[in-house]
XYZ file of C-alpha atoms in Angstrom:
740
model
C 15.924 19.593 24.062
C 16.416 19.399 20.330
C 16.578 22.540 18.274
C 13.618 22.608 15.858
C 14.462 23.028 12.195
C 11.920 23.777 9.489
C 13.225 21.707 6.618
C 12.101 22.285 3.035
C 12.839 19.917 0.192
C 16.013 20.472 -1.708
C 17.777 17.396 -3.026
C 16.684 14.476 -5.108
C 16.282 11.144 -3.346
C 18.806 8.706 -4.843
C 16.067 6.067 -4.773
C 14.555 7.931 -7.699
C 17.563 6.919 -9.774
C 17.573 3.377 -8.471
C 20.556 3.863 -6.138
C 18.850 4.477 -2.850
C 16.612 1.563 -1.961
C 19.092 -0.018 0.410
C 20.752 1.430 3.490
C 23.177 4.178 2.658
C 26.917 3.360 2.494
C 29.381 4.785 4.955
C 33.086 4.360 5.767
C 32.091 1.929 8.513
C 30.380 -0.403 6.075
C 27.353 -0.547 3.844
C 24.829 -0.766 6.658
C 26.166 1.766 9.162
C 23.165 3.601 10.643
C 22.725 7.296 11.080
C 22.444 6.890 14.826
C 25.915 5.395 15.289
C 26.025 4.202 18.868
C 22.275 4.438 19.312
C 22.477 7.460 21.603
C 20.511 9.716 19.288
C 20.980 10.995 15.754
C 24.410 11.268 14.255
C 26.256 14.579 14.028
C 27.703 16.079 10.896
C 27.064 18.622 8.201
C 23.474 19.692 7.723
C 22.020 18.499 4.406
C 20.358 21.063 2.148
C 16.824 19.934 3.002
C 17.441 20.496 6.718
C 18.992 23.949 6.656
C 16.953 26.619 8.436
C 14.922 28.635 6.012
C 11.452 29.373 4.703
C 8.912 26.565 4.296
C 9.250 26.564 0.535
C 11.966 27.153 -2.008
C 11.916 28.534 -5.562
C 10.781 26.053 -8.141
C 14.069 26.412 -9.984
C 15.850 24.950 -6.965
C 13.541 21.988 -6.496
C 14.263 18.589 -8.009
C 12.046 17.886 -10.982
C 9.659 15.094 -10.062
C 8.438 13.826 -13.392
C 4.915 12.427 -13.068
C 4.406 8.848 -14.114
C 1.534 6.655 -15.149
C 1.710 2.981 -14.208
C 0.064 0.513 -16.559
C -1.566 -2.792 -15.572
C 1.658 -4.645 -16.331
C 3.597 -2.412 -13.962
C 5.417 -0.397 -16.642
C 5.938 3.207 -15.535
C 5.677 5.883 -18.220
C 7.404 9.195 -17.502
C 4.908 11.729 -18.740
C 7.296 14.626 -19.227
C 9.424 12.526 -21.528
C 6.535 12.107 -23.940
C 6.533 15.737 -24.941
C 3.560 17.865 -25.895
C 1.824 18.592 -29.162
C 3.028 21.581 -31.177
C 1.862 24.875 -29.774
C 1.183 23.417 -26.315
C 4.279 23.519 -24.114
C 4.174 20.780 -21.521
C 4.851 21.539 -17.893
C 5.942 18.545 -15.808
C 3.296 17.759 -13.225
C 0.331 18.941 -15.288
C -2.213 16.149 -15.636
C -5.647 16.214 -17.236
C -8.282 16.793 -14.536
C -10.176 13.690 -13.500
C -12.408 14.851 -10.671
C -15.406 15.424 -12.963
C -15.041 12.253 -14.994
C -17.015 9.040 -14.628
C -14.829 5.958 -14.547
C -15.753 2.335 -15.149
C -13.088 -0.209 -14.186
C -12.738 -3.932 -14.790
C -8.985 -4.245 -15.261
C -7.445 -4.588 -17.722
C -10.486 -2.759 -19.130
C -11.223 0.875 -18.365
C -13.608 3.507 -19.671
C -13.491 7.222 -18.863
C -16.382 9.531 -19.701
C -17.663 12.982 -18.895
C -21.132 13.829 -17.655
C -22.507 14.638 -21.121
C -21.872 11.024 -22.303
C -20.360 11.952 -25.652
C -16.758 10.827 -26.172
C -15.039 13.671 -28.018
C -11.442 12.465 -27.899
C -10.554 15.217 -25.422
C -8.475 14.688 -22.309
C -8.620 11.118 -21.065
C -12.001 10.199 -22.588
C -12.251 6.776 -24.134
C -12.225 3.005 -23.828
C -8.904 1.485 -22.695
C -7.391 -1.942 -22.427
C -4.049 -2.613 -20.711
C -3.167 1.072 -20.792
C -3.931 1.708 -24.481
C -6.879 3.760 -25.686
C -8.916 1.624 -28.066
C -11.610 4.201 -28.798
C -11.346 7.940 -28.197
C -14.457 9.261 -29.940
C -18.066 8.055 -29.814
C -20.552 10.816 -30.623
C -24.250 10.013 -30.989
C -26.704 12.004 -33.105
C -30.406 11.221 -33.353
C -32.530 12.865 -36.048
C -29.540 15.045 -36.899
C -29.134 16.446 -33.380
C -27.177 15.647 -30.257
C -29.362 14.535 -27.336
C -29.730 16.858 -24.356
C -27.948 15.326 -21.317
C -30.208 14.654 -18.358
C -28.294 12.487 -15.882
C -25.053 10.575 -15.505
C -24.118 8.093 -12.803
C -21.958 5.115 -12.017
C -23.909 1.874 -11.777
C -21.304 -0.319 -10.142
C -17.545 -0.143 -10.367
C -17.409 -1.268 -13.999
C -20.094 0.724 -15.782
C -21.656 4.152 -16.161
C -25.179 5.060 -17.225
C -26.392 8.172 -19.016
C -29.855 9.465 -19.804
C -30.605 12.174 -22.375
C -33.717 13.483 -24.107
C -34.604 14.857 -27.524
C -37.462 16.786 -29.116
C -38.049 15.833 -32.740
C -41.494 17.302 -33.438
C -42.610 20.870 -33.893
C -45.594 20.388 -31.595
C -45.957 23.037 -28.879
C -44.789 22.279 -25.350
C -41.509 21.336 -23.716
C -41.978 17.563 -23.522
C -39.316 15.397 -25.173
C -40.219 12.847 -27.811
C -37.345 10.441 -27.197
C -35.424 9.283 -24.151
C -31.927 7.985 -24.905
C -30.216 5.667 -22.426
C -26.556 4.769 -22.782
C -24.778 2.148 -20.661
C -21.020 2.130 -21.055
C -19.068 -0.847 -19.681
C -15.360 -1.191 -18.949
C -15.295 -4.468 -20.892
C -15.576 -2.435 -24.111
C -19.315 -2.446 -24.778
C -21.828 0.364 -25.051
C -25.582 -0.116 -25.277
C -27.704 2.699 -26.712
C -31.467 2.450 -26.189
C -34.042 4.803 -27.734
C -37.469 4.980 -26.078
C -40.377 6.838 -27.644
C -42.481 9.202 -25.557
C -44.456 10.413 -28.586
C -48.110 9.716 -29.341
C -47.380 8.931 -33.006
C -44.811 6.715 -34.734
C -41.327 8.210 -34.994
C -38.839 7.723 -37.834
C -35.409 8.258 -36.278
C -32.151 8.345 -38.235
C -29.304 7.473 -35.857
C -25.600 7.941 -36.450
C -22.516 7.309 -34.319
C -19.208 9.005 -35.176
C -16.230 6.927 -34.069
C -12.486 7.498 -33.967
C -9.303 6.527 -32.182
C -5.633 7.392 -31.870
C -4.580 4.070 -30.261
C -2.470 6.135 -27.858
C -0.907 5.009 -24.595
C -2.368 6.444 -21.405
C 0.999 7.984 -20.518
C 1.178 9.882 -23.803
C -2.406 11.079 -23.410
C -1.752 12.307 -19.880
C 1.306 14.219 -21.121
C -0.696 15.886 -23.882
C 1.238 13.975 -26.518
C -1.448 11.785 -28.078
C -1.299 11.662 -31.840
C -4.015 12.471 -34.413
C -6.891 10.120 -35.142
C -6.114 7.200 -37.401
C -7.938 6.573 -40.699
C -10.700 3.965 -40.537
C -11.659 1.137 -42.826
C -14.992 -0.679 -43.069
C -14.724 -4.013 -41.316
C -17.397 -6.644 -40.779
C -20.376 -4.829 -39.177
C -18.404 -1.771 -38.176
C -15.051 -0.001 -38.520
C -11.392 -0.859 -37.989
C -8.238 1.184 -37.257
C -4.602 0.079 -37.453
C -1.220 1.397 -36.354
C 2.260 -0.008 -35.851
C 1.220 -1.039 -32.340
C -1.828 -3.061 -33.386
C -5.400 -2.814 -34.588
C -8.826 -2.303 -33.061
C -12.349 -2.695 -34.387
C -15.846 -1.607 -33.400
C -18.684 -3.895 -34.386
C -22.363 -3.124 -34.017
C -25.557 -5.081 -33.412
C -27.735 -4.719 -35.389
C -25.355 -4.104 -38.292
C -25.488 -0.508 -39.539
C -27.409 0.320 -42.680
C -24.426 2.385 -43.797
C -20.733 2.584 -42.760
C -18.602 5.493 -43.984
C -14.906 4.914 -43.331
C -13.836 8.398 -44.465
C -16.041 10.057 -41.821
C -15.883 7.271 -39.247
C -19.705 6.997 -39.277
C -22.160 4.194 -38.640
C -25.799 4.875 -39.542
C -29.191 3.254 -38.825
C -32.798 4.217 -39.233
C -35.428 3.075 -36.731
C -39.189 3.402 -36.685
C -40.536 3.552 -33.134
C -44.237 3.080 -32.416
C -45.727 5.066 -29.507
C -44.058 3.772 -26.361
C -41.719 1.565 -28.422
C -37.959 1.188 -28.188
C -34.952 0.215 -30.271
C -31.306 -0.231 -29.496
C -27.739 -0.575 -30.728
C -24.844 -2.368 -29.056
C -21.258 -1.378 -29.878
C -18.347 -3.682 -29.063
C -14.781 -2.372 -28.959
C -12.089 -5.047 -29.309
C -8.369 -5.086 -29.938
C -7.534 -7.514 -32.723
C -6.440 -10.863 -31.331
C -7.721 -10.079 -27.850
C -10.622 -11.870 -26.294
C -13.314 -10.294 -24.149
C -12.207 -8.607 -20.943
C -12.572 -11.044 -18.046
C -12.187 -9.063 -14.864
C -10.778 -11.127 -11.990
C -13.533 -9.901 -9.692
C -16.163 -11.502 -11.914
C -14.578 -14.964 -12.043
C -14.222 -17.846 -9.628
C -10.748 -16.507 -8.819
C -12.231 -13.514 -6.996
C -10.338 -13.480 -3.661
C -12.755 -11.184 -1.809
C -15.738 -12.227 0.270
C -19.096 -10.627 -0.529
C -19.538 -8.781 2.742
C -22.559 -6.650 3.595
C -23.328 -4.065 6.222
C -26.536 -2.746 7.725
C -27.099 -0.238 10.459
C -28.640 2.959 11.697
C -26.434 5.093 9.453
C -27.574 4.930 5.806
C -24.022 5.509 4.538
C -22.756 2.255 6.053
C -24.226 -0.270 3.545
C -23.220 1.789 0.515
C -19.681 2.416 1.767
C -18.902 -1.282 2.252
C -20.681 -2.342 -0.944
C -18.852 0.250 -3.059
C -15.511 -0.463 -1.399
C -15.754 -4.182 -2.171
C -16.866 -3.456 -5.747
C -13.957 -1.077 -6.304
C -11.431 -3.516 -4.878
C -12.756 -6.186 -7.241
C -12.526 -3.810 -10.180
C -8.869 -3.081 -9.375
C -7.754 -6.723 -9.164
C -4.913 -7.823 -11.427
C -3.281 -11.148 -12.159
C 0.458 -11.587 -12.153
C 1.093 -12.183 -15.888
C 3.650 -14.920 -15.196
C 1.615 -16.513 -12.374
C -2.088 -15.978 -13.137
C -3.240 -17.592 -9.890
C -1.637 -14.769 -7.893
C -3.875 -11.721 -7.622
C -3.173 -8.272 -6.259
C -4.611 -4.781 -6.605
C -3.671 -1.932 -8.886
C -3.059 1.263 -6.954
C -5.695 3.475 -8.548
C -7.373 4.819 -11.654
C -6.376 6.465 -13.943
C -2.778 7.248 -13.016
C -1.630 4.046 -11.349
C -3.195 1.098 -13.114
C -0.330 -1.163 -12.111
C 1.094 -2.403 -8.815
C 2.652 -0.069 -6.254
C 4.144 -2.409 -3.630
C 3.552 -0.424 -0.431
C -0.017 0.415 -1.406
C -0.820 -3.110 -2.587
C 0.348 -4.451 0.782
C -1.558 -1.770 2.691
C -4.777 -2.441 0.760
C -4.473 -6.205 1.274
C -3.907 -5.658 5.003
C -6.969 -3.425 5.418
C -9.012 -5.953 3.413
C -8.112 -8.960 5.605
C -11.687 -9.083 6.999
C -12.727 -10.074 3.449
C -10.425 -13.102 3.522
C -6.728 -13.867 3.213
C -6.543 -14.789 -0.482
C -5.771 -11.244 -1.624
C -3.038 -10.988 1.010
C -1.519 -14.305 -0.084
C -1.523 -13.323 -3.751
C -0.043 -9.901 -3.030
C 2.696 -11.402 -0.870
C 3.613 -13.971 -3.526
C 3.718 -11.361 -6.276
C 5.984 -9.051 -4.279
C 8.141 -11.905 -3.016
C 9.371 -12.345 -6.589
C 10.606 -8.745 -6.641
C 12.702 -9.046 -3.472
C 16.361 -8.204 -3.958
C 18.643 -11.164 -3.343
C 22.360 -11.545 -2.962
C 24.944 -9.490 -1.103
C 24.846 -5.745 -0.665
C 23.012 -3.225 1.484
C 19.778 -3.645 -0.473
C 19.552 -7.415 -0.025
C 16.132 -8.372 1.271
C 14.424 -5.164 0.168
C 11.220 -5.040 -1.825
C 11.774 -2.156 -4.259
C 9.334 0.712 -4.485
C 9.138 4.181 -6.038
C 9.786 7.424 -4.201
C 6.868 9.364 -2.740
C 6.490 13.063 -2.061
C 6.742 13.877 1.651
C 5.501 17.462 1.630
C 7.292 20.806 1.926
C 9.438 19.951 4.961
C 11.118 16.694 3.977
C 12.689 15.191 0.857
C 10.757 12.457 -0.964
C 10.703 9.112 0.826
C 11.389 5.627 -0.498
C 8.293 3.452 -0.393
C 10.533 0.398 -0.782
C 11.443 0.765 2.890
C 7.759 0.819 3.833
C 6.982 -2.194 1.646
C 9.887 -4.201 3.067
C 8.722 -3.531 6.622
C 5.072 -4.146 5.777
C 5.675 -7.560 4.188
C 6.249 -9.506 7.456
C 3.449 -7.539 9.124
C 0.909 -8.565 6.485
C 2.083 -12.186 6.619
C 1.811 -12.285 10.416
C -1.642 -10.666 10.509
C -2.930 -12.739 7.596
C -2.037 -15.822 9.636
C -4.116 -14.464 12.528
C -7.070 -13.995 10.158
C -6.771 -17.525 8.758
C -3.931 -17.892 6.242
C -3.022 -21.572 6.246
C 0.200 -22.937 7.678
C 1.536 -24.245 4.314
C 1.056 -20.833 2.660
C 2.630 -19.071 5.618
C 5.626 -21.401 5.558
C 6.038 -20.833 1.816
C 6.335 -17.072 2.364
C 8.247 -17.186 5.643
C 11.750 -17.137 4.051
C 10.843 -13.902 2.243
C 9.668 -12.347 5.501
C 12.898 -13.522 7.170
C 14.951 -11.749 4.517
C 12.925 -8.565 5.110
C 13.665 -8.807 8.824
C 17.342 -9.560 8.106
C 17.437 -6.382 6.006
C 16.016 -4.523 9.004
C 18.675 -5.926 11.330
C 21.475 -5.202 8.848
C 20.244 -1.679 8.222
C 20.053 -0.863 11.922
C 23.459 -2.420 12.577
C 24.791 -1.299 15.942
C 22.487 1.681 16.071
C 18.907 2.298 17.032
C 17.064 3.922 14.153
C 16.265 2.848 10.605
C 18.014 5.439 8.430
C 16.780 6.979 5.217
C 18.105 5.456 1.971
C 19.129 8.958 0.870
C 22.651 9.917 1.982
C 22.374 12.460 4.798
C 18.627 11.937 4.734
C 16.299 12.318 7.701
C 15.381 9.676 10.240
C 11.638 9.613 9.650
C 9.078 9.178 12.382
C 6.747 6.909 10.427
C 9.641 4.687 9.279
C 10.453 3.932 12.910
C 6.784 3.088 13.507
C 6.785 0.695 10.520
C 10.032 -0.899 11.722
C 8.863 -1.279 15.335
C 5.652 -3.001 14.218
C 7.586 -5.285 11.839
C 9.979 -6.257 14.609
C 7.285 -7.235 17.117
C 4.988 -9.044 14.688
C 7.955 -10.569 12.881
C 9.406 -11.870 16.145
C 6.156 -13.624 16.994
C 5.971 -15.071 13.487
C 9.512 -16.463 13.771
C 8.786 -17.914 17.201
C 5.644 -19.659 15.977
C 7.691 -21.563 13.399
C 10.741 -22.147 15.616
C 12.893 -19.809 13.549
C 15.754 -17.829 15.124
C 15.897 -14.053 15.400
C 12.838 -13.219 17.477
C 14.753 -12.338 20.642
C 16.964 -9.816 18.862
C 13.945 -8.151 17.240
C 12.152 -7.766 20.574
C 15.249 -6.425 22.296
C 15.867 -3.930 19.521
C 12.202 -2.850 19.613
C 12.599 -2.132 23.325
C 15.717 -0.018 22.676
C 13.874 1.792 19.902
C 10.946 2.627 22.208
C 13.293 4.071 24.824
C 15.283 6.147 22.341
C 12.217 7.282 20.408
C 10.481 8.646 23.501
C 13.649 10.581 24.328
C 14.691 11.838 20.880
C 11.445 12.236 18.946
C 9.286 13.964 21.530
C 9.244 17.772 21.488
C 8.160 19.221 24.823
C 6.126 22.402 24.855
C 3.662 24.099 27.229
C 0.700 22.485 25.439
C 1.915 18.979 26.185
C 4.367 18.324 23.381
C 4.211 16.429 20.110
C 6.214 13.900 18.102
C 8.813 15.189 15.666
C 8.313 14.368 12.007
C 11.991 13.466 11.634
C 15.469 13.852 13.079
C 18.217 15.591 11.132
C 21.769 14.232 10.893
C 23.114 17.041 13.103
C 20.791 16.225 16.005
C 17.956 18.633 15.303
C 14.327 17.829 14.774
C 11.848 18.547 12.013
C 8.902 19.609 14.165
C 5.958 19.859 11.804
C 2.748 17.943 12.575
C 1.254 15.809 9.841
C -0.790 12.688 9.197
C 2.367 10.570 9.166
C 2.191 10.700 12.969
C -0.958 8.538 12.789
C 1.275 5.561 11.967
C 2.531 5.727 15.566
C -0.922 4.462 16.577
C -0.840 1.506 14.140
C 0.970 -1.018 16.299
C -0.234 -4.283 14.764
C -2.074 -7.404 15.912
C -0.352 -10.049 18.046
C -1.610 -13.428 19.182
C -4.416 -13.763 21.680
C -6.276 -10.775 20.274
C -3.812 -8.256 21.726
C -2.359 -5.243 19.977
C 1.385 -4.693 20.059
C 2.818 -1.930 22.259
C 3.535 1.347 20.502
C 6.502 3.680 20.366
C 4.643 6.162 22.574
C 3.633 5.682 26.198
C -0.060 6.122 27.158
C 0.364 9.778 28.157
C 2.033 10.735 24.878
C -0.500 8.648 22.962
C -3.260 10.684 24.601
C -1.543 13.911 23.622
C -1.199 12.702 20.019
C -4.896 11.764 20.023
C -5.811 15.315 21.035
C -3.564 16.733 18.318
C -5.081 14.535 15.610
C -8.555 15.491 16.802
C -7.790 19.215 16.869
C -9.171 21.607 14.212
C -5.649 21.979 12.832
C -5.587 18.311 11.800
C -9.253 17.279 11.572
C -10.699 19.131 8.595
C -14.203 17.875 9.353
C -13.857 15.581 6.314
C -10.867 13.596 7.553
C -7.259 13.961 8.635
C -5.117 16.578 6.908
C -1.721 15.441 5.680
C -0.233 18.603 7.214
C -1.705 20.636 10.042
C -3.366 23.864 8.966
C -1.190 25.767 11.445
C 2.080 24.624 9.850
C 4.184 26.637 7.433
C 3.687 25.365 3.907
C 0.121 24.185 4.493
C -2.168 24.289 1.486
C -5.479 22.398 1.346
C -4.729 20.918 -2.092
C -1.149 19.928 -1.256
C -0.596 16.231 -1.905
C 1.360 15.903 1.346
C 0.870 19.482 2.473
C -2.746 19.527 3.620
C -4.904 17.278 1.453
C -6.891 14.553 3.214
C -5.708 11.003 2.489
C -8.371 8.396 3.188
C -5.839 5.696 4.073
C -4.166 7.891 6.724
C -7.549 8.820 8.173
C -8.601 5.171 8.454
C -5.293 4.267 10.121
C -5.813 7.113 12.591
C -9.379 5.999 13.358
C -8.318 2.377 13.925
C -5.352 3.378 16.075
C -7.312 5.866 18.154
C -10.074 3.323 18.737
C -7.585 0.623 19.768
C -6.006 3.069 22.244
C -9.398 3.948 23.729
C -9.710 7.477 22.344
C -13.261 7.083 21.103
C -14.084 10.790 20.845
C -11.322 11.599 18.375
C -11.823 8.322 16.491
C -15.555 8.948 16.171
C -15.112 12.504 14.887
C -12.645 11.467 12.162
C -14.849 8.495 11.249
C -17.921 10.681 10.938
C -16.043 13.129 8.740
C -14.762 10.590 6.236
C -18.164 8.854 6.067
C -19.819 12.173 5.294
C -17.192 12.773 2.626
C -18.009 9.359 1.166
C -21.621 10.436 0.768
C -20.486 13.487 -1.203
C -18.435 11.235 -3.523
C -21.299 8.795 -4.148
C -19.550 6.435 -1.682
C -16.591 5.921 -4.045
C -13.858 7.663 -2.091
C -10.835 9.025 -3.974
C -7.411 8.451 -2.496
C -7.278 12.132 -1.509
C -9.298 15.332 -1.527
C -8.760 18.888 -0.366
C -8.264 19.600 3.330
C -10.458 22.705 3.353
C -12.235 23.227 6.650
C -15.747 21.816 6.631
C -18.586 24.313 6.388
C -22.177 23.760 7.471
C -23.578 23.478 3.956
C -20.391 22.505 2.152
C -18.910 19.401 0.621
C -15.314 18.199 0.339
C -13.493 19.646 -2.659
C -12.154 17.018 -5.093
C -8.452 16.999 -5.873
C -8.040 17.212 -9.661
C -5.226 14.642 -9.733
C -6.710 12.096 -7.323
C -7.195 8.445 -8.213
C -10.804 7.273 -8.013
C -11.262 4.418 -7.447
C -8.127 3.747 -5.438
C -7.242 0.501 -3.691
C -6.254 1.995 -0.338
C -9.348 4.227 -0.245
C -11.651 1.306 -1.082
C -9.998 -0.936 1.510
C -10.101 1.906 4.053
C -13.889 1.626 4.082
C -13.527 -2.009 5.165
C -11.102 -1.030 7.929
C -13.290 1.828 9.171
C -16.372 -0.350 9.593
C -14.638 -3.411 11.023
C -12.835 -1.142 13.498
C -16.215 -0.364 15.074
C -16.616 -4.047 15.896
C -13.011 -4.411 17.056
C -12.508 -7.839 15.466
C -9.195 -9.382 16.593
C -8.851 -12.991 15.431
C -6.180 -15.532 16.324
C -6.949 -18.455 14.049
C -3.957 -20.596 15.127
C -5.264 -20.395 18.699
C -8.879 -20.901 17.597
C -10.122 -17.616 19.109
C -11.567 -14.301 18.061
C -11.734 -11.329 20.419
C -14.115 -8.395 20.054
C -13.148 -4.930 21.261
C -15.929 -2.700 19.864
C -15.850 1.073 20.047
C -17.906 1.597 23.192
C -19.332 4.945 22.118
C -20.970 3.305 19.041
C -20.523 6.467 16.921
C -22.696 5.093 14.093
C -25.314 3.467 16.282
C -26.278 -0.109 15.560
C -24.122 -1.904 12.982
C -24.201 -5.421 11.540
C -21.470 -6.900 9.339
C -22.169 -10.167 7.540
C -20.187 -12.244 5.085
C -16.751 -11.423 6.495
C -14.117 -14.175 6.669
C -12.266 -15.457 9.731
C -10.426 -18.785 9.584
C -11.624 -19.146 5.996
C -15.293 -19.317 7.007
C -18.154 -16.788 7.048
C -18.097 -14.487 10.047
C -20.867 -12.085 11.087
C -20.977 -9.658 13.996
C -23.483 -7.152 15.354
C -22.689 -4.052 17.429
C -25.556 -2.556 19.408
C -26.272 1.067 20.198
C -24.679 0.612 23.624
C -21.387 -0.490 22.093
C -21.770 -4.198 22.853
C -20.756 -6.716 20.188
C -22.140 -10.183 19.484
C -20.900 -12.857 17.073
C -23.779 -14.142 14.952
C -21.892 -16.525 12.644
C -18.419 -18.062 12.904
C -16.395 -21.114 11.935
C -16.985 -24.273 13.935
C -14.635 -24.453 16.890
C -13.795 -20.739 16.892
C -14.071 -19.536 20.488
C -14.750 -16.024 21.734
C -11.602 -14.692 23.376
C -11.519 -12.669 26.558
């Protein structure tokens, strides 16, 4: 029986400095594992993060985790390094709130607004392109007054619409004389339409005050944006210049007057009763053409899937998820044919390898082109040559909550690469594309073998770091799916991977399971001295994500059926199920806080993984409850789920609380909607074998459901699930047979 240890954070992960993405060095060689002989965790001095103590430590003792903003090109800007304006001391970690903003995305274009429609140059407001704010201020006045806001909404992933009213007459009564509609698009355009509600002609002077600082998103987020730049009159609008470039705003129709000193454009319209007039503003960086979002071109890699069913949330969730994924698509600058997703808006507008792979994997029912592009993009980042990091796909560190030090997402990405390639082949990725990427997957699997060495577990890149539960789950899945992939192409190494996976299962069930009177639970991690970190969190859901093998079968998991059932009950308990989704840390654990990034907040990706894993293991009750919760949360967020929200317990008349630093839209949250709905149909294709197997959730928690326009074997695929939990294929590629 291992001695539990509550382990707070305490030391900085060397991966944060670029030294810890490979296996940690030791006197026995660069790849010596923590486990040594494979008979359990190694013994030695206890690292600071694993020493017994309270669940949190003073902030002065914690490593400073400087927040970063990732631009569309992948450049990471350390916010704290940007400084703060005079009189406003900057505190690392403080970010402008985003949960009440309206975001339009068509990368590299982006527009961020507040509900009142006016852009005042405050916070993150403005039009952006490739991470630079092109316009920060756009204030409309009609007849000398600001319109009264009436409504604000998103109208698709790339645009927002606002309605306001205005009284211009002195006639008695509350009725407005003018309705003002504004449509703001991420491609840099804004259309302003004035509609008369008056019974007599209206003479309306209109003016728009414009301004910009041409600041980078990272500087804005750090509170370090500079003052507005002086304007000059240019063409039919205004122009601003700085050392970094120039931007102009042009208007149609041209303004009657342009005042550079005040940044004003002016018109005067005469509206007959019931008449209308309008202005279109176009924001462009000099030398840049119009924004052409990948999702609106022939290069769009995603199928236009649709859903119908008894639950009214279902169609909107899939439609919005596909729209958001399209809005987040990026081209590799050096290889424009290769497309992948940005992680999320506004903080991570560039690629994050582990999340790009995870989003592409969850989106496989929409086709394999996104997976292929993502794999090719990340293949170019793989570390080559000798050394313990050879074969790794680098990735940033990620907070792991109050009980563990930050983890290296490069390990997750390296283990996820062969998994995505293997599953993409099952869904229909062609043999030539698979063979092109196979050497990269082989190097990932060679890294796994080298890192394990003569031991059993995959160690942490951090010296004296923990042996993490979810890392072993990622590695076990990579080994089994990777072995099958190697076998299919007559490549060596599959036997070793399967044998090691068997040893890992045996050791994991012995070392990672904590027995208690309630039935036990998996440990979050093992410490170098042989203890366990016992807290329960959403990372345990990855134990249920075993991966898809040939013949429509799922791979075996690290847990046996009895322990899987116990984990299902834990994930479905009130401590983990908030009623809106799966908490990242159980509410009964020390250090829990509902807004904690990894200490209690709900992550949509983790919830979707839990739902899919529970359904595959036959635990329909727990899967259905988590599914229902996250779908209800989607309704509260207008079906555009953020990547996380607070883990407060659901109340009868409540709604999930937004997290002020969440990304929305986010690639993994958008793709999670696809996974949640396709899980209900239990679609398990094996394109090389010419079969597709259906394993629907028998309880049919959402009633009748139909999914059309999916892709299997590169062709349209449609399936219907009835209220009794029976599934029927309605459209499929010629020659595709229904598996047993």
